[in-house]
Short mmCIF file of C-alpha atoms and ligand atoms in Angstrom, two decimals:
data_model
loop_
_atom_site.label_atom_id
_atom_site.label_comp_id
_atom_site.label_asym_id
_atom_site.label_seq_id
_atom_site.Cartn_x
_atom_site.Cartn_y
_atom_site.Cartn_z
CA UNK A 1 17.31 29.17 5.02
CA UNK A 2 14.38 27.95 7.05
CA UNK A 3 15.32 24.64 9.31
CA UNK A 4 13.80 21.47 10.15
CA UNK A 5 13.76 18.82 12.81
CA UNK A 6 13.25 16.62 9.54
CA UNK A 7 12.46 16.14 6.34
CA UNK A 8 10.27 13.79 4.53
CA UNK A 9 10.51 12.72 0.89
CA UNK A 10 7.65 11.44 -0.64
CA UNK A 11 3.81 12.51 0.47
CA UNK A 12 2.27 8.69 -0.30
CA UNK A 13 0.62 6.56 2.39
CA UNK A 14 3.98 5.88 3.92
CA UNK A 15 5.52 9.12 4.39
CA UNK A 16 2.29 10.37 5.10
CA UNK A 17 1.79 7.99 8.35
CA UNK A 18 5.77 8.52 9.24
CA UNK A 19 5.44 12.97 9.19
CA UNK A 20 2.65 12.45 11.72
CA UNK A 21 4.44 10.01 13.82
CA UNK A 22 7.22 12.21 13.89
CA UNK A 23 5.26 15.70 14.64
CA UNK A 24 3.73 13.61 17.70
CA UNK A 25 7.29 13.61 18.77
CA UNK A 26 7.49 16.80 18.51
CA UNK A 27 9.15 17.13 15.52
CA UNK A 28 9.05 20.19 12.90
CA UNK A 29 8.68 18.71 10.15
CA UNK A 30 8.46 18.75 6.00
CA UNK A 31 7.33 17.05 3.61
CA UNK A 32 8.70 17.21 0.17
CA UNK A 33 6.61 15.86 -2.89
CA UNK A 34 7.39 15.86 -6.58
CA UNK A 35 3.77 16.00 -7.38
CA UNK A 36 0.39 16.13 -5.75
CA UNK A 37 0.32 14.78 -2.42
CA UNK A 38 -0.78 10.87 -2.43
CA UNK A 39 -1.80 10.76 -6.17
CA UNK A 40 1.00 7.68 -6.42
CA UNK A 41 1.09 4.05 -5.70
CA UNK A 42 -1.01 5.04 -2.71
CA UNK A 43 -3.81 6.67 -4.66
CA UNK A 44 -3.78 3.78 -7.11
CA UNK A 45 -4.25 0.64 -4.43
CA UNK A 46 -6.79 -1.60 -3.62
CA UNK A 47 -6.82 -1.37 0.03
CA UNK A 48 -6.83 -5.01 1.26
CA UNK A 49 -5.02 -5.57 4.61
CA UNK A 50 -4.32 -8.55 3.49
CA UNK A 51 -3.69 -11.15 6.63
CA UNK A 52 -3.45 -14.47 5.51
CA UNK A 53 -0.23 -16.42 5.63
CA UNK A 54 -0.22 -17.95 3.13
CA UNK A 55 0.06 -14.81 0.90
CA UNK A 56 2.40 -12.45 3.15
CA UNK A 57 6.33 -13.39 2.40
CA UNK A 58 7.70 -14.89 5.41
CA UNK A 59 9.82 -12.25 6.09
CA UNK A 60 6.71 -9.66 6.78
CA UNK A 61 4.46 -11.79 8.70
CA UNK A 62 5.23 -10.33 12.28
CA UNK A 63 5.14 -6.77 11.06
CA UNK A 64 1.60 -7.70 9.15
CA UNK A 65 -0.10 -8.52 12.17
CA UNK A 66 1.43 -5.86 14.06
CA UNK A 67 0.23 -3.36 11.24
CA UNK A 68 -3.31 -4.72 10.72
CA UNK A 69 -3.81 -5.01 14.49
CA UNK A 70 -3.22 -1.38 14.34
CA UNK A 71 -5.60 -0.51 11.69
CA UNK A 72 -8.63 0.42 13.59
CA UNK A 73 -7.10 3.18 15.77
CA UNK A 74 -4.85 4.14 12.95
CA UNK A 75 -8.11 5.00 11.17
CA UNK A 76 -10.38 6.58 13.85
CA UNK A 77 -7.14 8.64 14.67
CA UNK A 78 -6.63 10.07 11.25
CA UNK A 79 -10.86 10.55 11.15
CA UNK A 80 -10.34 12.81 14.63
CA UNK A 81 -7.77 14.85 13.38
CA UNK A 82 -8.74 15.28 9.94
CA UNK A 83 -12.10 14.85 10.54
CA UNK A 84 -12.95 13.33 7.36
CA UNK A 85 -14.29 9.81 6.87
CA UNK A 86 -12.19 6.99 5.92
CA UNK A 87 -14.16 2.95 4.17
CA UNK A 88 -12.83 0.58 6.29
CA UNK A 89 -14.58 -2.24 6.15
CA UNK A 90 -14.66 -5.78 8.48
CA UNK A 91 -16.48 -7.79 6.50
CA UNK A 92 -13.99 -10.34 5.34
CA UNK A 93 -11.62 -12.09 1.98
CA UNK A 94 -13.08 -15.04 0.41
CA UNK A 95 -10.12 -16.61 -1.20
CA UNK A 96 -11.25 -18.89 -4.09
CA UNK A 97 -8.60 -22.21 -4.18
CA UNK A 98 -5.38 -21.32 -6.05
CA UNK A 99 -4.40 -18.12 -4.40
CA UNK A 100 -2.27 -19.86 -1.29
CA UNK A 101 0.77 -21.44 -2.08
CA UNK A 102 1.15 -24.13 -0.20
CA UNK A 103 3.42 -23.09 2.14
CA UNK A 104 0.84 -21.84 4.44
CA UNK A 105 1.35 -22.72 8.28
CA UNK A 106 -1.86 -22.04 8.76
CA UNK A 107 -4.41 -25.11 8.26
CA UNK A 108 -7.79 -24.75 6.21
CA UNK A 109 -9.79 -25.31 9.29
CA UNK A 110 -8.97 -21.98 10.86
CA UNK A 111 -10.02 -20.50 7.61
CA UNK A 112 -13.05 -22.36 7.37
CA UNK A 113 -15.81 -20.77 5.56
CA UNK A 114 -18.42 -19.65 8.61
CA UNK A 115 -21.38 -20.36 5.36
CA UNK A 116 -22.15 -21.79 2.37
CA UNK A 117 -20.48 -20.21 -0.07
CA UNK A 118 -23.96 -19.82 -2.05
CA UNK A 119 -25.20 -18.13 1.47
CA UNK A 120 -21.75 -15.81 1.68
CA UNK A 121 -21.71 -14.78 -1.50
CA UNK A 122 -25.50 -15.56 -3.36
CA UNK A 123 -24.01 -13.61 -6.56
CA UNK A 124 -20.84 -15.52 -7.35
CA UNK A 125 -20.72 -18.18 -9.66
CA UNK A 126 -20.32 -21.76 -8.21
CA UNK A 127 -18.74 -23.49 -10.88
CA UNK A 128 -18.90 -27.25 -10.35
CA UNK A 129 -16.37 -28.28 -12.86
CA UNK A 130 -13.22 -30.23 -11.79
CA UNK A 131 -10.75 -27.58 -11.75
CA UNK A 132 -12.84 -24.59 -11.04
CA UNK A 133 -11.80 -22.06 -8.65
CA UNK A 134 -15.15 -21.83 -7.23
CA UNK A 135 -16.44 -25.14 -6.56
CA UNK A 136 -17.03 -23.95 -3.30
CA UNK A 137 -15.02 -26.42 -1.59
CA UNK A 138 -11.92 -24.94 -2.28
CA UNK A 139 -12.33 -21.52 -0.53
CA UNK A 140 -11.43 -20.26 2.49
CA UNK A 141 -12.83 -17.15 4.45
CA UNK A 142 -9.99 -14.86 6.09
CA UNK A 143 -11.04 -12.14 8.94
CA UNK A 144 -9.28 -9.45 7.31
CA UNK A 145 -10.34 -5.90 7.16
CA UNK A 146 -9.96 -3.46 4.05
CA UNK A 147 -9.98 0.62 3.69
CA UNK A 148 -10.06 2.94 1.22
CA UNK A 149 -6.68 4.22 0.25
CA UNK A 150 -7.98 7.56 -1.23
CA UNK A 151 -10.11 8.41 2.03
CA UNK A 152 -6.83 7.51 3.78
CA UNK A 153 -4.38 9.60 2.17
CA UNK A 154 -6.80 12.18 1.82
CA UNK A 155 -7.47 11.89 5.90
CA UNK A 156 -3.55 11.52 6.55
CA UNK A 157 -2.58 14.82 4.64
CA UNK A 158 -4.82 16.50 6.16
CA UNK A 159 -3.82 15.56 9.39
CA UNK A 160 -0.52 16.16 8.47
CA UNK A 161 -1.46 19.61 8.24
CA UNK A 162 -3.61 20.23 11.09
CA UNK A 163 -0.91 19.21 13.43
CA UNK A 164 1.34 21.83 11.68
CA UNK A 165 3.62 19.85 9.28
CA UNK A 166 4.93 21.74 6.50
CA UNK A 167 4.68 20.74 2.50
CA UNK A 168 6.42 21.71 -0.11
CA UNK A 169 4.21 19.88 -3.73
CA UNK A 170 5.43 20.24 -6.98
CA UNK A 171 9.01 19.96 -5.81
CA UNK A 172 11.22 17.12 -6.61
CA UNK A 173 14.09 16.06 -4.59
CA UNK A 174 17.22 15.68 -6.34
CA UNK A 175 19.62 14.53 -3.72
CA UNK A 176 20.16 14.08 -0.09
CA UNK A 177 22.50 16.79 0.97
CA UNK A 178 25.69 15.94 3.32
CA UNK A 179 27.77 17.67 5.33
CA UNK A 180 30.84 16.53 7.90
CA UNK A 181 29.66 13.00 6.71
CA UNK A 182 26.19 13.56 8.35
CA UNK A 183 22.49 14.28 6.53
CA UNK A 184 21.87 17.89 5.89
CA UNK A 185 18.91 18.60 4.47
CA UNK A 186 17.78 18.10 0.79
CA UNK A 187 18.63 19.82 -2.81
CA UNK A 188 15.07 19.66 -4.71
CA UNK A 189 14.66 20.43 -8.94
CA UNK A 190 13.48 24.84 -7.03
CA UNK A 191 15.77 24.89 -4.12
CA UNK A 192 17.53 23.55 -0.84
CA UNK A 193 15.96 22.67 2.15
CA UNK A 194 17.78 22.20 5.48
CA UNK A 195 17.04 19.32 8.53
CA UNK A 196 19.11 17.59 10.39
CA UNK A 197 17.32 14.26 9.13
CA UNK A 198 15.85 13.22 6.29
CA UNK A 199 13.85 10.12 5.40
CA UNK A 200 13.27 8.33 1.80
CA UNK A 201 9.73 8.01 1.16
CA UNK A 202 9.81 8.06 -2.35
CA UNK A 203 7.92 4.93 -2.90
CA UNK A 204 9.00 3.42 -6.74
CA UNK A 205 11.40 6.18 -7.31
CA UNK A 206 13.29 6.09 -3.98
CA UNK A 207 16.30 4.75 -5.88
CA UNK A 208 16.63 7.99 -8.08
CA UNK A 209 17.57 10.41 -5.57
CA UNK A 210 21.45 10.07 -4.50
CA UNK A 211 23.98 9.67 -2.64
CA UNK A 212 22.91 5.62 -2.09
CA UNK A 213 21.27 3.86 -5.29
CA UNK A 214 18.10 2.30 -2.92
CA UNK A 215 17.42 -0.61 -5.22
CA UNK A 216 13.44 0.14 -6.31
CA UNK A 217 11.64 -0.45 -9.24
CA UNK A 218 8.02 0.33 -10.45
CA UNK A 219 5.49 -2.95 -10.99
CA UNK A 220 2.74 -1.68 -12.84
CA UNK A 221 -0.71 -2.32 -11.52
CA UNK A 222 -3.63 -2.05 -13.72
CA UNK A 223 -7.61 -1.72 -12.57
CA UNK A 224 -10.81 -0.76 -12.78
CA UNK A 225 -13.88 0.49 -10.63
CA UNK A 226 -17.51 0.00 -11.62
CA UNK A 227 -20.68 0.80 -9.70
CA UNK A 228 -22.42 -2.73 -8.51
CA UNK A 229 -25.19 -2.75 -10.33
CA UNK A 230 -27.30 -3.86 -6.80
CA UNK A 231 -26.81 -2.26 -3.48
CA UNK A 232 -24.10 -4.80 -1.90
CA UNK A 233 -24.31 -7.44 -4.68
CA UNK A 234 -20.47 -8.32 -3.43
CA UNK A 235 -19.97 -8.18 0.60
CA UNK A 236 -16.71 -9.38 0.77
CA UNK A 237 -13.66 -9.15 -0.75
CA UNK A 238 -12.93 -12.08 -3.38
CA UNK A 239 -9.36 -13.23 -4.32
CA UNK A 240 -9.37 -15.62 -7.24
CA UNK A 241 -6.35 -16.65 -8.83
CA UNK A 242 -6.48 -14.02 -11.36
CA UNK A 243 -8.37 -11.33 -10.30
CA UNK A 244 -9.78 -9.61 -6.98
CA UNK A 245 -13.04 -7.98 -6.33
CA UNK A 246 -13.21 -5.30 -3.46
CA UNK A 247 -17.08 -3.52 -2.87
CA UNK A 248 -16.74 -0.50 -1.31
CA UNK A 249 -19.49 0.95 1.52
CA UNK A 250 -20.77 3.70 -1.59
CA UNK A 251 -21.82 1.00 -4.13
CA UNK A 252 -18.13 1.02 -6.62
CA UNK A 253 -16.30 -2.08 -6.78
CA UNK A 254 -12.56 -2.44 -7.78
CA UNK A 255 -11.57 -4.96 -9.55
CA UNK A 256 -7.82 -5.79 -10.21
CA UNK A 257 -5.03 -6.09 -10.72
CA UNK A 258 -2.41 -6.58 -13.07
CA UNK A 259 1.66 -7.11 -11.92
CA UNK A 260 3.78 -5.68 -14.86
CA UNK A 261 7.20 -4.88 -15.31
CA UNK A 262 6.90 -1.76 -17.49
CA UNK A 263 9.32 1.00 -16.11
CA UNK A 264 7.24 4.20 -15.68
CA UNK A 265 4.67 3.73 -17.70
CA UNK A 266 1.26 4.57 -15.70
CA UNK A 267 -1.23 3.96 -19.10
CA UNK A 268 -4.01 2.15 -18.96
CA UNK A 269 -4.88 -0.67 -22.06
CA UNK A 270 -8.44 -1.49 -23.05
CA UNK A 271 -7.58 -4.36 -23.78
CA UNK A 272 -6.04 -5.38 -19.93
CA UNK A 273 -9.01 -3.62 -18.28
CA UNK A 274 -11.31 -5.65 -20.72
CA UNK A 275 -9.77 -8.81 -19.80
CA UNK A 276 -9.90 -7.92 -15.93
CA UNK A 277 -13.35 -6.73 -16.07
CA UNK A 278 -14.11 -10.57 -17.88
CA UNK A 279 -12.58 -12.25 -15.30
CA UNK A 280 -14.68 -10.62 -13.14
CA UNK A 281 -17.99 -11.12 -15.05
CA UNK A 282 -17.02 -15.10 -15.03
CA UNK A 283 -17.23 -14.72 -11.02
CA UNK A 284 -19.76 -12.28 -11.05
CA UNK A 285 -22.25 -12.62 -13.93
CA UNK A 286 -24.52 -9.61 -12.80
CA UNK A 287 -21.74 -7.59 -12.93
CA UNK A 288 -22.32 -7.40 -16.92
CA UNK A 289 -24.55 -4.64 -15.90
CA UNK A 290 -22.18 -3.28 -14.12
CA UNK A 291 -21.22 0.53 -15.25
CA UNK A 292 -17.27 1.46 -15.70
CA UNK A 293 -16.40 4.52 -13.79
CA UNK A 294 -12.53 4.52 -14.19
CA UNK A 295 -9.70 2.62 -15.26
CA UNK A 296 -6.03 3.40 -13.63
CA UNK A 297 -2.66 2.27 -13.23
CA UNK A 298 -0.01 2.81 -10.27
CA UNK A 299 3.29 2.00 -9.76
CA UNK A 300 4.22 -0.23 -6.61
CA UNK A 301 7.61 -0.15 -5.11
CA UNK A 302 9.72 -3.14 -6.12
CA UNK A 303 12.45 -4.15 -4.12
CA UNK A 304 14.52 -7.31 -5.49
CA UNK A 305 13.51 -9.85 -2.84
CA UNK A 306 9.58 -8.14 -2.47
CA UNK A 307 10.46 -6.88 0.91
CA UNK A 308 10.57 -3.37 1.95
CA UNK A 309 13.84 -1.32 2.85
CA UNK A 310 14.07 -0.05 6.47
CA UNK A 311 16.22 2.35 8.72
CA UNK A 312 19.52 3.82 8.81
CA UNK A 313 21.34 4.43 5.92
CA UNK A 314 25.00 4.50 5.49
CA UNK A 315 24.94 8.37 5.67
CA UNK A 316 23.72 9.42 9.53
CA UNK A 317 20.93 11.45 9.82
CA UNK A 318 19.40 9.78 6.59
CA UNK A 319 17.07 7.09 6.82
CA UNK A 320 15.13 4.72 3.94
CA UNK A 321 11.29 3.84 4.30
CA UNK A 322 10.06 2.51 1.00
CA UNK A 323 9.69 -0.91 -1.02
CA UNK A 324 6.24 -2.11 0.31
CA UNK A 325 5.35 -3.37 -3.01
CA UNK A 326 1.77 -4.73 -3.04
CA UNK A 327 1.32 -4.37 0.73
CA UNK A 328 1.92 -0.22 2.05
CA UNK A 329 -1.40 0.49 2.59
CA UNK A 330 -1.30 -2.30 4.97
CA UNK A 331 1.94 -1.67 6.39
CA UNK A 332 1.93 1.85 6.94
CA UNK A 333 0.88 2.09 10.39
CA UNK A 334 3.78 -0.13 11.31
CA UNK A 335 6.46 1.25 9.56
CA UNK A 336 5.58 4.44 10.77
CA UNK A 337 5.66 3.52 14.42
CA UNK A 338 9.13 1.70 13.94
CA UNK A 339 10.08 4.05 11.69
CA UNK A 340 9.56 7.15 14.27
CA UNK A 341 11.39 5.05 16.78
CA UNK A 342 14.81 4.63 14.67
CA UNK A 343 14.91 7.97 14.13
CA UNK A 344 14.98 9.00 17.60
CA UNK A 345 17.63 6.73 18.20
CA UNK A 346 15.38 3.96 20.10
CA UNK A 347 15.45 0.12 19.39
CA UNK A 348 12.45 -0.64 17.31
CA UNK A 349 10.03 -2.76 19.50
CA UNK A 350 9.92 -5.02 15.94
CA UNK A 351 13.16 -6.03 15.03
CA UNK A 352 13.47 -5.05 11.32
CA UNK A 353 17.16 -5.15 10.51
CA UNK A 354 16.53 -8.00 8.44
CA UNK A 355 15.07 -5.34 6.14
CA UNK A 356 18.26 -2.90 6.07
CA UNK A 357 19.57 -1.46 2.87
CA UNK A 358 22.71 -3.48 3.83
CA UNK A 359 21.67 -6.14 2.24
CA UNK A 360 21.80 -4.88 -0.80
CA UNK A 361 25.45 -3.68 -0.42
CA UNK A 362 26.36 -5.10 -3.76
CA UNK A 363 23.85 -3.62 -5.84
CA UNK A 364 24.87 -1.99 -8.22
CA UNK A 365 22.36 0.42 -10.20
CA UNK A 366 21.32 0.14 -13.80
CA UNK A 367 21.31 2.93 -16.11
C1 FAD B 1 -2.94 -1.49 -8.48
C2 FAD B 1 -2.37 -1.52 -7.10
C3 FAD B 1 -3.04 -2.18 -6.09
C4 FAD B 1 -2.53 -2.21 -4.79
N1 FAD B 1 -3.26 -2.82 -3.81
C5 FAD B 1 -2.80 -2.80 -2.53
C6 FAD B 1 -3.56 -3.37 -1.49
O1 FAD B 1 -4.66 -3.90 -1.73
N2 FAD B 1 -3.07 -3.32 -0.21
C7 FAD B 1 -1.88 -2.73 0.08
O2 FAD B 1 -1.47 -2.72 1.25
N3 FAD B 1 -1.13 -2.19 -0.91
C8 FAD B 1 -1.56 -2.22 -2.19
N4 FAD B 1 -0.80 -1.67 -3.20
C9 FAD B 1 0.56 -1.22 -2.88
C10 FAD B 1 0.56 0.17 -2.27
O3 FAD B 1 -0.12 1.03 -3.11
C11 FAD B 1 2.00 0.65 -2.08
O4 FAD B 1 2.80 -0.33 -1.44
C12 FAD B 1 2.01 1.91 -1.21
O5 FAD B 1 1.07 2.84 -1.70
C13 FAD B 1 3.39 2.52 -1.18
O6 FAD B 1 3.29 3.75 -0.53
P1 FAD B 1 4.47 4.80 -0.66
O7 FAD B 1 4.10 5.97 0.16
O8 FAD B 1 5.77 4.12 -0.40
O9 FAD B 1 4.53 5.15 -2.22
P2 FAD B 1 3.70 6.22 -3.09
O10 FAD B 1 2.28 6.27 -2.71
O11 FAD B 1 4.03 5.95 -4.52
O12 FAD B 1 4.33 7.58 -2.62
C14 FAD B 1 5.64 7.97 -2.95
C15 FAD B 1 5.60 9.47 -3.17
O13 FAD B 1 6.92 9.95 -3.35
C16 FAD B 1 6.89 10.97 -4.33
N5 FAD B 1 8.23 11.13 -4.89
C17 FAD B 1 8.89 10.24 -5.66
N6 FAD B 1 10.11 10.72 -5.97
C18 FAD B 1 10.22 11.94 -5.38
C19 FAD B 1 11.24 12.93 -5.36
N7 FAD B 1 12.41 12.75 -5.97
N8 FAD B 1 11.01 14.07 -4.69
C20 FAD B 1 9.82 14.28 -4.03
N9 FAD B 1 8.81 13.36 -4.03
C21 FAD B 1 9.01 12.21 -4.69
C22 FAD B 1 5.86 10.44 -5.33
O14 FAD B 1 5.37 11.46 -6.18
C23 FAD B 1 4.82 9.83 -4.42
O15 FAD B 1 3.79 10.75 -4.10
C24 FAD B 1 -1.29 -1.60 -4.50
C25 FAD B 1 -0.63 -0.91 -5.51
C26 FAD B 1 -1.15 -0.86 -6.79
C27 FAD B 1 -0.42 -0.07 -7.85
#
């Protein structure tokens, strides 16, 4: 049986970003995937690096700047080695009043509008109503870039590749194999695979594959893309309280997204997509003549306190990377660095045992 330094489950965003970080080691390495490579969560998101306070949990705000302060060499690194291009844009969030929650630390005036919302954004709405959520006085402007998670999944597998990491698609991991109490390699729905580490990318479905029940679960996210009907008719990205536009560089525009609790299910309703697209048109009235191009649905990964899962397991030689729920486009750049240095036995220049499986060590998994 052929051997590996290590093997990765899961070819989304994050296992993606942790293979390479791991071949740069030196590393010989695989990557397992069920499916296609990043046709998951990771081809389904938005893209925002989101990097305002007031909507990152506490408990990820250190590893959010760390990760978005990455971004741009993250990016031009996977364009050199892949060399394809990746959308990441700089142009900024507009975040229309309702969105924070009040527990902000940060205060309004750093997030000051630079403009007139009219000059920002001449194509939204300014609704001058009392409790409108685009009065214009109510929103703030937040330097925070955004990318294009199918450029960048497409750009990190084929990086993967170019620097000589194995894959192995269509081939789903059943369990983590063990032997004299340490990681082994993996037992997948075709065959066995042997490394002397393995890591738990598996995004939503992390928790399926033994021996430790990883407590995940899938939050459905439901959106649509249309083509703006005028060359940069949206500039920014715009988070309302119920639904978020994000222009891309080509001319499409996602809107989103829905947060449902729905097991599996990746189907699309009209009647959700209709009601996104409306709440888009009431920010956006030109955008009636806006043309669908596709409607979608992905599965984030859940945790029960909306925090990822990170580092050693209670087997050695098997580690857990997963649980970024709405935020692992953004935080794959800094999960793969910490990631990459747990592994090789180093202390993690961010301390992230806060985010240990051990605190879940009285879960108990549901049928
Ligand atoms: C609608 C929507 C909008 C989003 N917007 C944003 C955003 O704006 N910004 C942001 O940062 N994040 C956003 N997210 C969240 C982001 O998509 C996820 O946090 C991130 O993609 C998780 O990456 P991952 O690699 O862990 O999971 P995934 O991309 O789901 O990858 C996991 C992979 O593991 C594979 N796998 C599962 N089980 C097995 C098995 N047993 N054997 C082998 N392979 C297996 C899967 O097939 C999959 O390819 C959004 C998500 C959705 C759904």
């Amino acid at each position: 049986m052929k051997n590996w330094d290590a093997i990765v489950v899961g070819a989304g965003i994050v296992g993606l970003s942790l293979a390479i970080e791991l071949n740069k080691q030196g590393l010989r390495v695989l990557v397992v995937e069920k499916g296609e490579p990043g046709r998951e969560a990771s081809w389904a998101a938005g893209g925002m690096l989101v990097d305002y306070p007031a909507e990152t949990p506490p408990g990820l705000r250190e590893l959010a700047t760390a990760s978005t302060g990455m971004y741009p060499e993250f990016v031009r690194g996977l364009e050199d080695e892949s060399g394809l291009k990746i959308d990441l844009r700089s142009v900024g969030t507009i975040v229309l009043a309702g969105v924070e929650t009040g527990q902000s630390p940060a205060t309004p005036r750093a997030y000051a509008l630079p403009r007139p919302l009219a000059e920002l954004e001449p194509a939204l709405r300014i609704d001058r109503s009392p409790d409108s959520s685009t009065d214009g006085s109510t929103a703030f402007y937040v330097k925070e870039r955004c990318v294009d998670p199918r450029h960048l999944t497409a750009a990190a597998i084929a990086a993967a590749r170019h620097r000589g990491a194995d894959f192995s698609s269509g081939d789903q991991v059943l369990a983590v194999e063990v032997a004299d109490g340490k990681a082994s390699g993996v037992r997948t729905s075709k065959t066995r695979f042997a490394a002397g580490m393995v890591v738990n990318c598996a995004g939503a479905w992390a928790g399926q594959i033994g021996p430790h029940p990883f407590p995940t679960r899938p939050v459905k996210g439901q959106m649509l893309c249309v083509a703006q009907p005028e060359k940069e008719l949206v500039r920014h990205v715009v988070r309302a309280p119920n639904v978020y536009l994000i222009p891309r560089s080509d001319g499409r525009m996602l809107i989103g997204a829905t947060a449902e609790e729905a097991g599996f299910d990746k189907q699309t309703v009209p009647e959700t997509i209709t009601k996104l697209r409306q709440a888009a048109l009431d920010l956006v009235p030109k955008l009636a003549d806006a043309r669908i191009l596709e409607a979608w649905a992905g599965l984030r990964p859940g945790t029960p306190d909306g925090l990822p899962i990170l580092g050693a397991t209670p087997t050695p030689g098997y580690f857990v990377a997963t649980g970024h729920f709405r935020d692992g486009i953004m935080l794959a750049p800094v999960t793969a660095k910490l990631m990459g240095q747990i592994m090789a036995g180093q202390r993690p220049e961010i301390d992230v045992s806060k985010l240990s499986v051990d605190r879940f060590v009285n879960y108990v998994a549901r049928d």
